[in-house]
Tab-separated table of C-alpha atoms and ligand atoms in Angstrom:
chain	number	residue	atom	x	y	z
Y	596	UNK	CA	57.618	146.457	41.882
Y	597	UNK	CA	55.419	147.866	39.122
Y	598	UNK	CA	53.328	150.993	38.841
Y	599	UNK	CA	49.496	150.973	38.746
Y	600	UNK	CA	49.717	151.869	35.046
Y	601	UNK	CA	50.355	148.197	34.232
Y	602	UNK	CA	46.598	147.849	34.870
Y	603	UNK	CA	46.393	144.167	35.670
Y	604	UNK	CA	43.035	143.405	37.206
Y	605	UNK	CA	42.676	140.811	39.971
Y	606	UNK	CA	40.720	138.679	37.490
Y	607	UNK	CA	43.538	138.811	34.925
Y	608	UNK	CA	46.169	138.027	37.575
Y	609	UNK	CA	44.188	134.987	38.723
Y	610	UNK	CA	43.577	133.732	35.181
Y	611	UNK	CA	47.297	134.036	34.452
Y	612	UNK	CA	48.126	132.146	37.665
Y	613	UNK	CA	45.715	129.420	36.551
Y	614	UNK	CA	47.290	129.261	33.076
Y	615	UNK	CA	50.699	128.931	34.690
Y	616	UNK	CA	49.364	125.919	36.621
Y	617	UNK	CA	49.772	127.586	40.015
Y	618	UNK	CA	46.083	127.577	40.963
Y	619	UNK	CA	43.053	125.703	39.665
Y	620	UNK	CA	39.680	127.093	38.562
Y	621	UNK	CA	38.042	126.429	41.931
Y	622	UNK	CA	40.685	128.346	43.873
Y	623	UNK	CA	40.432	131.183	41.350
Y	624	UNK	CA	36.660	131.331	41.841
Y	625	UNK	CA	37.068	131.176	45.629
Y	626	UNK	CA	39.430	134.170	45.656
Y	627	UNK	CA	37.170	136.128	43.283
Y	628	UNK	CA	34.198	135.449	45.571
Y	629	UNK	CA	36.107	136.539	48.687
Y	630	UNK	CA	37.215	139.703	46.855
Y	631	UNK	CA	33.611	140.424	45.875
Y	632	UNK	CA	32.492	139.978	49.489
Y	633	UNK	CA	35.272	142.350	50.598
Y	634	UNK	CA	33.918	144.949	48.160
Y	635	UNK	CA	30.518	144.682	49.829
Y	636	UNK	CA	32.110	145.008	53.279
Y	637	UNK	CA	34.098	148.007	52.028
Y	638	UNK	CA	30.868	149.703	50.935
Y	639	UNK	CA	29.233	149.036	54.324
Y	640	UNK	CA	32.316	150.282	56.222
Y	641	UNK	CA	32.493	153.368	53.995
Y	642	UNK	CA	28.925	154.421	54.754
Y	643	UNK	CA	29.776	154.730	58.440
Y	644	UNK	CA	27.140	156.421	60.561
Y	645	UNK	CA	25.002	157.137	57.455
Y	646	UNK	CA	24.591	153.394	56.886
Y	647	UNK	CA	23.547	152.718	60.473
Y	648	UNK	CA	26.376	150.178	60.755
Y	649	UNK	CA	28.320	151.625	63.701
Y	650	UNK	CA	28.008	150.514	67.308
Y	651	UNK	CA	27.445	147.262	69.137
Y	652	UNK	CA	25.435	144.313	67.879
Y	653	UNK	CA	22.515	143.439	70.107
Y	654	UNK	CA	20.777	140.135	70.547
Y	655	UNK	CA	17.502	140.145	72.505
Y	656	UNK	CA	18.302	143.671	73.690
Y	657	UNK	CA	21.639	142.607	75.234
Y	658	UNK	CA	25.172	143.108	73.909
Y	659	UNK	CA	25.940	140.165	71.642
Y	660	UNK	CA	29.042	138.169	72.738
Y	661	UNK	CA	30.991	135.876	70.394
Y	662	UNK	CA	32.801	132.601	71.179
Y	663	UNK	CA	35.887	134.613	72.133
Y	664	UNK	CA	33.927	136.275	74.926
Y	665	UNK	CA	34.179	139.602	73.077
Y	666	UNK	CA	31.290	141.997	72.426
Y	667	UNK	CA	30.377	141.970	68.737
Y	668	UNK	CA	30.020	145.142	66.723
Y	669	UNK	CA	27.261	145.425	64.128
Y	670	UNK	CA	29.940	145.359	61.425
Y	671	UNK	CA	31.475	142.135	62.829
Y	672	UNK	CA	28.123	140.421	62.382
Y	673	UNK	CA	27.334	142.011	59.017
Y	674	UNK	CA	30.779	141.214	57.552
Y	675	UNK	CA	30.474	137.614	58.729
Y	676	UNK	CA	27.053	137.309	57.051
Y	677	UNK	CA	28.363	138.827	53.809
Y	678	UNK	CA	31.258	136.337	53.654
Y	679	UNK	CA	29.035	133.366	54.530
Y	680	UNK	CA	26.373	134.228	51.983
Y	681	UNK	CA	28.903	134.918	49.212
Y	682	UNK	CA	30.734	131.630	49.727
Y	683	UNK	CA	27.881	129.216	50.415
Y	684	UNK	CA	26.657	128.486	46.880
Y	685	UNK	CA	29.732	128.584	44.580
Y	686	UNK	CA	30.549	124.867	44.909
Y	687	UNK	CA	34.226	125.504	45.700
Y	688	UNK	CA	34.150	124.989	49.482
Y	689	UNK	CA	33.766	122.019	51.821
Y	690	UNK	CA	33.333	124.295	54.845
Y	691	UNK	CA	33.922	127.691	56.434
Y	692	UNK	CA	35.140	128.869	59.825
Y	693	UNK	CA	35.119	132.359	61.299
Y	694	UNK	CA	36.164	134.308	64.358
Y	695	UNK	CA	32.500	135.100	64.862
Y	696	UNK	CA	31.214	131.484	64.860
Y	697	UNK	CA	31.739	128.947	67.659
Y	698	UNK	CA	32.157	126.003	65.307
Y	699	UNK	CA	32.794	125.564	61.601
Y	700	UNK	CA	29.951	126.173	59.196
Y	701	UNK	CA	28.999	123.399	56.773
Y	702	UNK	CA	27.969	124.156	53.199
Y	703	UNK	CA	24.148	123.892	53.028
Y	704	UNK	CA	22.937	120.597	51.500
Y	705	UNK	CA	21.207	122.356	48.607
Y	706	UNK	CA	24.589	123.426	47.176
Y	707	UNK	CA	27.450	121.378	45.740
Y	708	UNK	CA	30.622	121.033	47.835
Y	709	UNK	CA	34.204	121.594	46.746
Y	710	UNK	CA	37.682	120.813	48.044
Y	711	UNK	CA	38.641	123.957	49.909
Y	712	UNK	CA	38.237	125.228	53.461
Y	713	UNK	CA	37.967	128.951	54.105
Y	714	UNK	CA	38.742	130.598	57.446
Y	715	UNK	CA	38.308	134.283	58.144
Y	716	UNK	CA	38.376	137.160	60.562
Y	717	UNK	CA	35.480	139.028	58.932
Y	718	UNK	CA	36.269	142.385	60.527
Y	719	UNK	CA	39.647	142.903	62.123
Y	720	UNK	CA	40.256	145.915	64.332
Y	721	UNK	CA	36.717	146.134	65.705
Y	722	UNK	CA	37.724	148.640	68.373
Y	723	UNK	CA	38.470	151.106	65.559
Y	724	UNK	CA	35.111	150.854	63.760
Y	725	UNK	CA	33.348	153.604	65.675
Y	726	UNK	CA	36.286	156.028	65.449
Y	727	UNK	CA	36.754	155.860	61.654
Y	728	UNK	CA	40.184	154.206	61.676
Y	729	UNK	CA	41.212	151.476	59.203
Y	730	UNK	CA	39.775	148.019	59.724
Y	731	UNK	CA	40.100	144.915	57.545
Y	732	UNK	CA	39.199	141.333	56.658
Y	733	UNK	CA	41.722	138.460	56.918
Y	734	UNK	CA	41.319	135.076	55.224
Y	735	UNK	CA	43.123	131.746	54.902
Y	736	UNK	CA	42.470	128.890	52.464
Y	737	UNK	CA	43.278	125.234	53.160
Y	738	UNK	CA	42.605	122.020	51.231
Y	739	UNK	CA	39.935	119.777	52.664
Y	740	UNK	CA	41.492	116.386	53.491
Y	741	UNK	CA	40.874	113.729	50.801
Y	742	UNK	CA	37.636	111.827	51.156
Y	743	UNK	CA	35.995	114.435	53.424
Y	744	UNK	CA	32.965	116.144	51.911
Y	745	UNK	CA	31.323	117.473	55.067
Y	746	UNK	CA	34.106	119.301	56.863
Y	747	UNK	CA	34.174	119.293	60.673
Y	748	UNK	CA	36.305	121.492	62.955
Y	749	UNK	CA	39.088	118.871	63.088
Y	750	UNK	CA	39.616	119.071	59.312
Y	751	UNK	CA	40.577	122.743	59.615
Y	752	UNK	CA	43.343	121.993	62.132
Y	753	UNK	CA	46.239	122.090	59.662
Y	754	UNK	CA	49.496	124.039	60.138
Y	755	UNK	CA	49.936	127.376	58.364
Y	756	UNK	CA	52.418	125.734	55.991
Y	757	UNK	CA	49.449	123.868	54.464
Y	758	UNK	CA	47.730	127.092	53.364
Y	759	UNK	CA	47.171	127.347	49.604
Y	760	UNK	CA	46.198	131.024	49.679
Y	761	UNK	CA	45.890	133.823	52.205
Y	762	UNK	CA	45.114	137.487	52.145
Y	763	UNK	CA	43.580	140.495	53.728
Y	764	UNK	CA	41.553	143.442	52.600
Y	765	UNK	CA	42.170	146.769	54.292
Y	766	UNK	CA	39.384	149.342	54.450
Y	767	UNK	CA	41.367	152.551	54.825
Y	768	UNK	CA	41.668	155.722	52.773
Y	769	UNK	CA	41.702	153.251	49.868
Y	770	UNK	CA	40.491	149.661	49.903
Y	771	UNK	CA	43.309	147.225	49.152
Y	772	UNK	CA	43.430	143.475	48.768
Y	773	UNK	CA	46.789	141.849	49.545
Y	774	UNK	CA	47.067	138.256	48.385
Y	775	UNK	CA	49.378	135.283	48.147
Y	776	UNK	CA	48.819	131.940	46.457
Y	777	UNK	CA	52.359	130.905	47.393
Y	778	UNK	CA	54.149	132.776	44.611
Y	779	UNK	CA	54.889	136.182	46.097
Y	780	UNK	CA	52.640	138.689	47.842
Y	781	UNK	CA	50.816	141.159	45.637
Y	782	UNK	CA	48.588	144.149	46.352
Y	783	UNK	CA	45.478	145.247	44.476
Y	784	UNK	CA	43.723	148.573	44.993
Y	785	UNK	CA	39.959	148.889	44.560
Y	786	UNK	CA	39.072	151.207	41.693
Y	787	UNK	CA	35.847	152.543	43.156
Y	788	UNK	CA	34.551	153.911	39.832
Y	789	UNK	CA	35.045	150.656	37.945
Y	790	UNK	CA	34.292	148.456	40.946
Y	791	UNK	CA	37.284	146.156	40.459
Y	792	UNK	CA	40.655	145.472	42.092
Y	793	UNK	CA	43.735	146.539	40.093
Y	794	UNK	CA	47.244	145.299	40.853
Y	795	UNK	CA	49.300	148.111	42.378
Y	796	UNK	CA	52.350	146.194	43.620
Y	797	UNK	CA	53.644	142.932	42.143
Y	798	UNK	CA	55.951	141.213	44.594
Y	799	UNK	CA	55.774	143.207	47.822
Y	800	UNK	CA	59.141	143.035	49.566
Y	801	UNK	CA	59.683	143.725	53.264
Y	802	UNK	CA	63.059	145.331	54.002
Y	803	UNK	CA	65.167	142.898	56.063
Y	804	UNK	CA	66.134	145.518	58.615
Y	805	UNK	CA	63.961	148.098	60.306
Y	806	UNK	CA	63.883	150.886	62.840
Y	807	UNK	CA	60.155	150.648	63.525
Y	808	UNK	CA	58.205	148.431	65.912
Y	809	UNK	CA	54.501	147.940	66.619
Y	810	UNK	CA	53.284	146.741	69.995
Y	811	UNK	CA	50.694	147.781	72.566
Y	812	UNK	CA	53.089	149.316	75.121
Y	813	UNK	CA	50.378	149.584	77.766
Y	814	UNK	CA	50.845	145.835	78.347
Y	815	UNK	CA	54.551	146.209	79.120
Y	816	UNK	CA	54.339	145.297	82.799
Y	817	UNK	CA	52.463	142.074	81.951
Y	818	UNK	CA	55.014	140.778	79.419
Y	819	UNK	CA	57.438	137.882	79.891
Y	820	UNK	CA	61.073	138.680	80.778
Y	821	UNK	CA	62.546	138.209	77.247
Y	822	UNK	CA	59.965	140.589	75.755
Y	823	UNK	CA	60.684	143.155	78.492
Y	824	UNK	CA	64.374	142.916	77.665
Y	825	UNK	CA	63.859	143.054	73.886
Y	826	UNK	CA	61.673	146.168	73.932
Y	827	UNK	CA	63.844	147.738	76.644
Y	828	UNK	CA	66.776	147.485	74.251
Y	829	UNK	CA	64.724	148.977	71.372
Y	830	UNK	CA	63.795	151.924	73.590
Y	831	UNK	CA	67.416	152.419	74.656
Y	832	UNK	CA	68.049	153.445	71.038
Y	833	UNK	CA	71.427	154.568	69.772
Y	834	UNK	CA	72.989	154.426	73.257
Y	835	UNK	CA	71.716	150.875	73.877
Y	836	UNK	CA	72.919	147.457	72.643
Y	837	UNK	CA	70.976	147.774	69.358
Y	838	UNK	CA	72.904	150.924	68.474
Y	839	UNK	CA	70.056	152.691	66.651
Y	840	UNK	CA	66.930	154.687	67.448
Y	841	UNK	CA	63.570	152.997	66.883
Y	842	UNK	CA	60.216	154.573	66.042
Y	843	UNK	CA	56.898	153.113	67.244
Y	844	UNK	CA	53.452	152.761	65.597
Y	845	UNK	CA	50.327	150.949	66.889
Y	846	UNK	CA	47.046	151.221	64.983
Y	847	UNK	CA	45.395	148.379	66.951
Y	848	UNK	CA	44.028	146.942	63.692
Y	849	UNK	CA	46.354	144.063	62.815
Y	850	UNK	CA	45.512	144.455	59.126
Y	851	UNK	CA	46.582	148.112	59.119
Y	852	UNK	CA	49.749	147.464	61.142
Y	853	UNK	CA	50.754	144.518	58.924
Y	854	UNK	CA	49.968	146.517	55.789
Y	855	UNK	CA	52.367	149.247	56.907
Y	856	UNK	CA	55.034	146.611	57.582
Y	857	UNK	CA	54.544	144.948	54.177
Y	858	UNK	CA	54.893	148.392	52.617
Y	859	UNK	CA	57.847	149.893	54.480
Y	860	UNK	CA	59.129	147.289	56.951
Y	861	UNK	CA	58.891	146.982	60.715
Y	862	UNK	CA	58.136	144.373	63.343
Y	863	UNK	CA	54.645	143.683	64.654
Y	864	UNK	CA	54.255	141.960	67.983
Y	865	UNK	CA	51.394	140.823	70.173
Y	866	UNK	CA	53.422	138.836	72.718
Y	867	UNK	CA	52.325	136.602	75.542
Y	868	UNK	CA	51.369	138.570	78.644
Y	869	UNK	CA	50.108	137.546	82.059
Y	870	UNK	CA	46.568	138.727	81.172
Y	871	UNK	CA	46.278	136.463	78.145
Y	872	UNK	CA	48.758	133.702	79.122
Y	873	UNK	CA	46.027	131.235	80.083
Y	874	UNK	CA	44.564	131.566	76.586
Y	875	UNK	CA	47.983	131.250	74.892
Y	876	UNK	CA	48.065	134.830	73.572
Y	877	UNK	CA	45.675	137.418	72.173
Y	878	UNK	CA	45.666	136.857	68.418
Y	879	UNK	CA	44.143	133.814	66.790
Y	880	UNK	CA	46.380	131.334	64.942
Y	881	UNK	CA	44.039	130.079	62.228
Y	882	UNK	CA	42.579	133.299	60.827
Y	883	UNK	CA	44.943	136.036	62.021
Y	884	UNK	CA	48.507	134.802	62.628
Y	885	UNK	CA	48.786	132.098	59.933
Y	886	UNK	CA	47.454	134.065	56.949
Y	887	UNK	CA	49.592	137.066	57.934
Y	888	UNK	CA	52.610	134.772	58.369
Y	889	UNK	CA	52.100	133.357	54.856
Y	890	UNK	CA	51.841	136.860	53.336
Y	891	UNK	CA	54.875	138.106	55.263
Y	892	UNK	CA	57.081	135.094	54.420
Y	893	UNK	CA	56.105	135.389	50.762
Y	894	UNK	CA	57.305	139.014	50.925
Y	895	UNK	CA	60.692	137.946	52.332
Y	896	UNK	CA	59.832	138.556	55.993
Y	897	UNK	CA	59.520	136.172	58.928
Y	898	UNK	CA	56.792	135.188	61.388
Y	899	UNK	CA	57.252	133.450	64.728
Y	900	UNK	CA	55.592	132.843	68.060
Y	901	UNK	CA	58.925	133.935	69.585
Y	902	UNK	CA	59.843	130.272	70.004
Y	903	UNK	CA	58.628	128.555	66.825
Y	904	UNK	CA	58.056	129.429	63.167
Y	905	UNK	CA	54.391	130.474	63.055
Y	906	UNK	CA	53.469	128.271	60.117
Y	907	UNK	CA	54.921	125.177	61.861
Y	908	UNK	CA	52.589	125.460	64.878
Y	909	UNK	CA	50.396	122.352	65.096
Y	910	UNK	CA	46.894	123.704	65.737
Y	911	UNK	CA	44.724	122.288	68.486
Y	912	UNK	CA	41.599	124.428	68.130
Y	913	UNK	CA	39.799	126.638	65.618
Y	914	UNK	CA	40.067	129.662	67.911
Y	915	UNK	CA	43.510	128.857	69.353
Y	916	UNK	CA	45.561	131.918	70.326
Y	917	UNK	CA	49.295	132.440	69.911
Y	918	UNK	CA	51.951	135.074	70.621
Y	919	UNK	CA	52.910	136.852	67.381
Y	920	UNK	CA	56.144	138.391	66.050
Y	921	UNK	CA	56.224	139.172	62.339
Y	922	UNK	CA	57.768	141.498	59.787
Y	923	UNK	CA	61.326	142.415	58.795
Y	924	UNK	CA	63.317	139.172	58.857
Y	925	UNK	CA	66.390	140.289	60.800
Y	926	UNK	CA	64.269	142.040	63.450
Y	927	UNK	CA	62.037	138.989	63.970
Y	928	UNK	CA	65.198	136.899	64.315
Y	929	UNK	CA	66.471	139.370	66.922
Y	930	UNK	CA	63.247	139.066	68.958
Y	931	UNK	CA	63.405	135.264	68.724
Y	932	UNK	CA	67.024	135.342	69.927
Y	933	UNK	CA	65.965	137.159	73.143
Y	934	UNK	CA	63.506	134.322	73.803
Y	935	UNK	CA	66.085	131.611	72.968
Y	936	UNK	CA	68.704	133.162	75.256
Y	937	UNK	CA	66.187	133.517	78.088
Y	938	UNK	CA	64.960	129.924	77.766
Y	939	UNK	CA	68.523	128.579	77.538
Y	940	UNK	CA	69.530	130.426	80.707
Y	941	UNK	CA	66.436	129.134	82.503
O	749	AHG	P1	39.517	141.735	66.265
O	749	AHG	O1	38.970	143.102	66.081
O	749	AHG	O2	39.333	140.861	65.055
O	749	AHG	O3	39.048	141.053	67.525
O	749	AHG	O4	41.125	141.808	66.354
O	749	AHG	C1	41.698	142.835	67.113
O	749	AHG	C2	43.136	142.524	67.315
O	749	AHG	C3	44.072	143.069	66.252
O	749	AHG	O5	43.473	143.598	65.130
O	749	AHG	C4	44.873	144.124	66.964
O	749	AHG	O6	46.209	144.067	66.575
O	749	AHG	C5	44.694	143.829	68.411
O	749	AHG	O7	43.515	143.092	68.545
O	749	AHG	C6	44.598	145.082	69.220
O	749	AHG	O8	44.624	144.748	70.549
O	749	AHG	P2	44.706	145.855	71.714
O	749	AHG	O9	43.389	146.561	71.703
O	749	AHG	O10	44.943	145.033	72.949
O	749	AHG	O11	45.849	146.784	71.388
O	750	MN	MN1	41.259	140.351	64.316
O	751	MN	MN1	37.474	140.355	64.035
């Protein structure tokens, strides 16, 4: 880890990655453009009520509902528009896909097309927007299959292990971009006076062991048996089979919860429950679970559905949902073991 005094801007980091042959110019431009869009979103989020950006999005006087069946906030819609507009004309993308759009979005014919596919959750943690709690943006970058210039939904359906870059931007007390291009996970803090991101941690490392878990406990009675047993044992603390006391945190913004885990360790879980079982889970594979899994693995952690390595899941839909366990490696392995033992006994 290094201190902020090393003063490496995001631009310098990306140029050095390009010189080292780890990314090409198009991927560098793509990440710069996403970072610029995140700065715009950060400004909108930061204005809060003064910017008129809080509250629900309306369409024809009614609450606007996205493909997920969830009511959209004004900032969900605005953030999506900012990311679309920023990425349409640069010539580095073959297509985009977003939580807020039913199908993938082609690059308009008036612009050149490139070789990359960008997927994003424009505003993660929507339920926290109106109460001034951290929200974020999550993104994932894939290569467009050879020979495809006009990307369709099917071309995005690649496993997480095919990602060439992933990251998130958290809009909290400070705005931070956390990024991987497959060579470690690094954090950059927005210098608001200068208007640029500056590297603040090179090589984030998640402690292997933890005493902290993140889960929405109100769903406990809807969980599967192995999850009930796993969390039951965490709660039993020092007197239970795990032999130590655990602390709990739940921000309900995945970006904020994962950021805490990348910084000081922990396990994040949104498991299968009987309310979301028909959909496969709550969180979305392509633009929530996979990019976070890439960042977490690159920081020495692990990410699983409870039964399979997250980045090995073969996707079947743009908005596919999955159960999620990620964070400190040994703790994720422990949670997976509860599922393995349960399935073996069954
Ligand atoms: P989004 O705002 O993009 O729809 O995602 C919200 C997600 C995630 O950020 C968070 O971990 C989870 O939903 C919170 O769910 P609960 O409200 O059920 O706790
Ligand atoms: Mn989200
Ligand atoms: Mn969202």
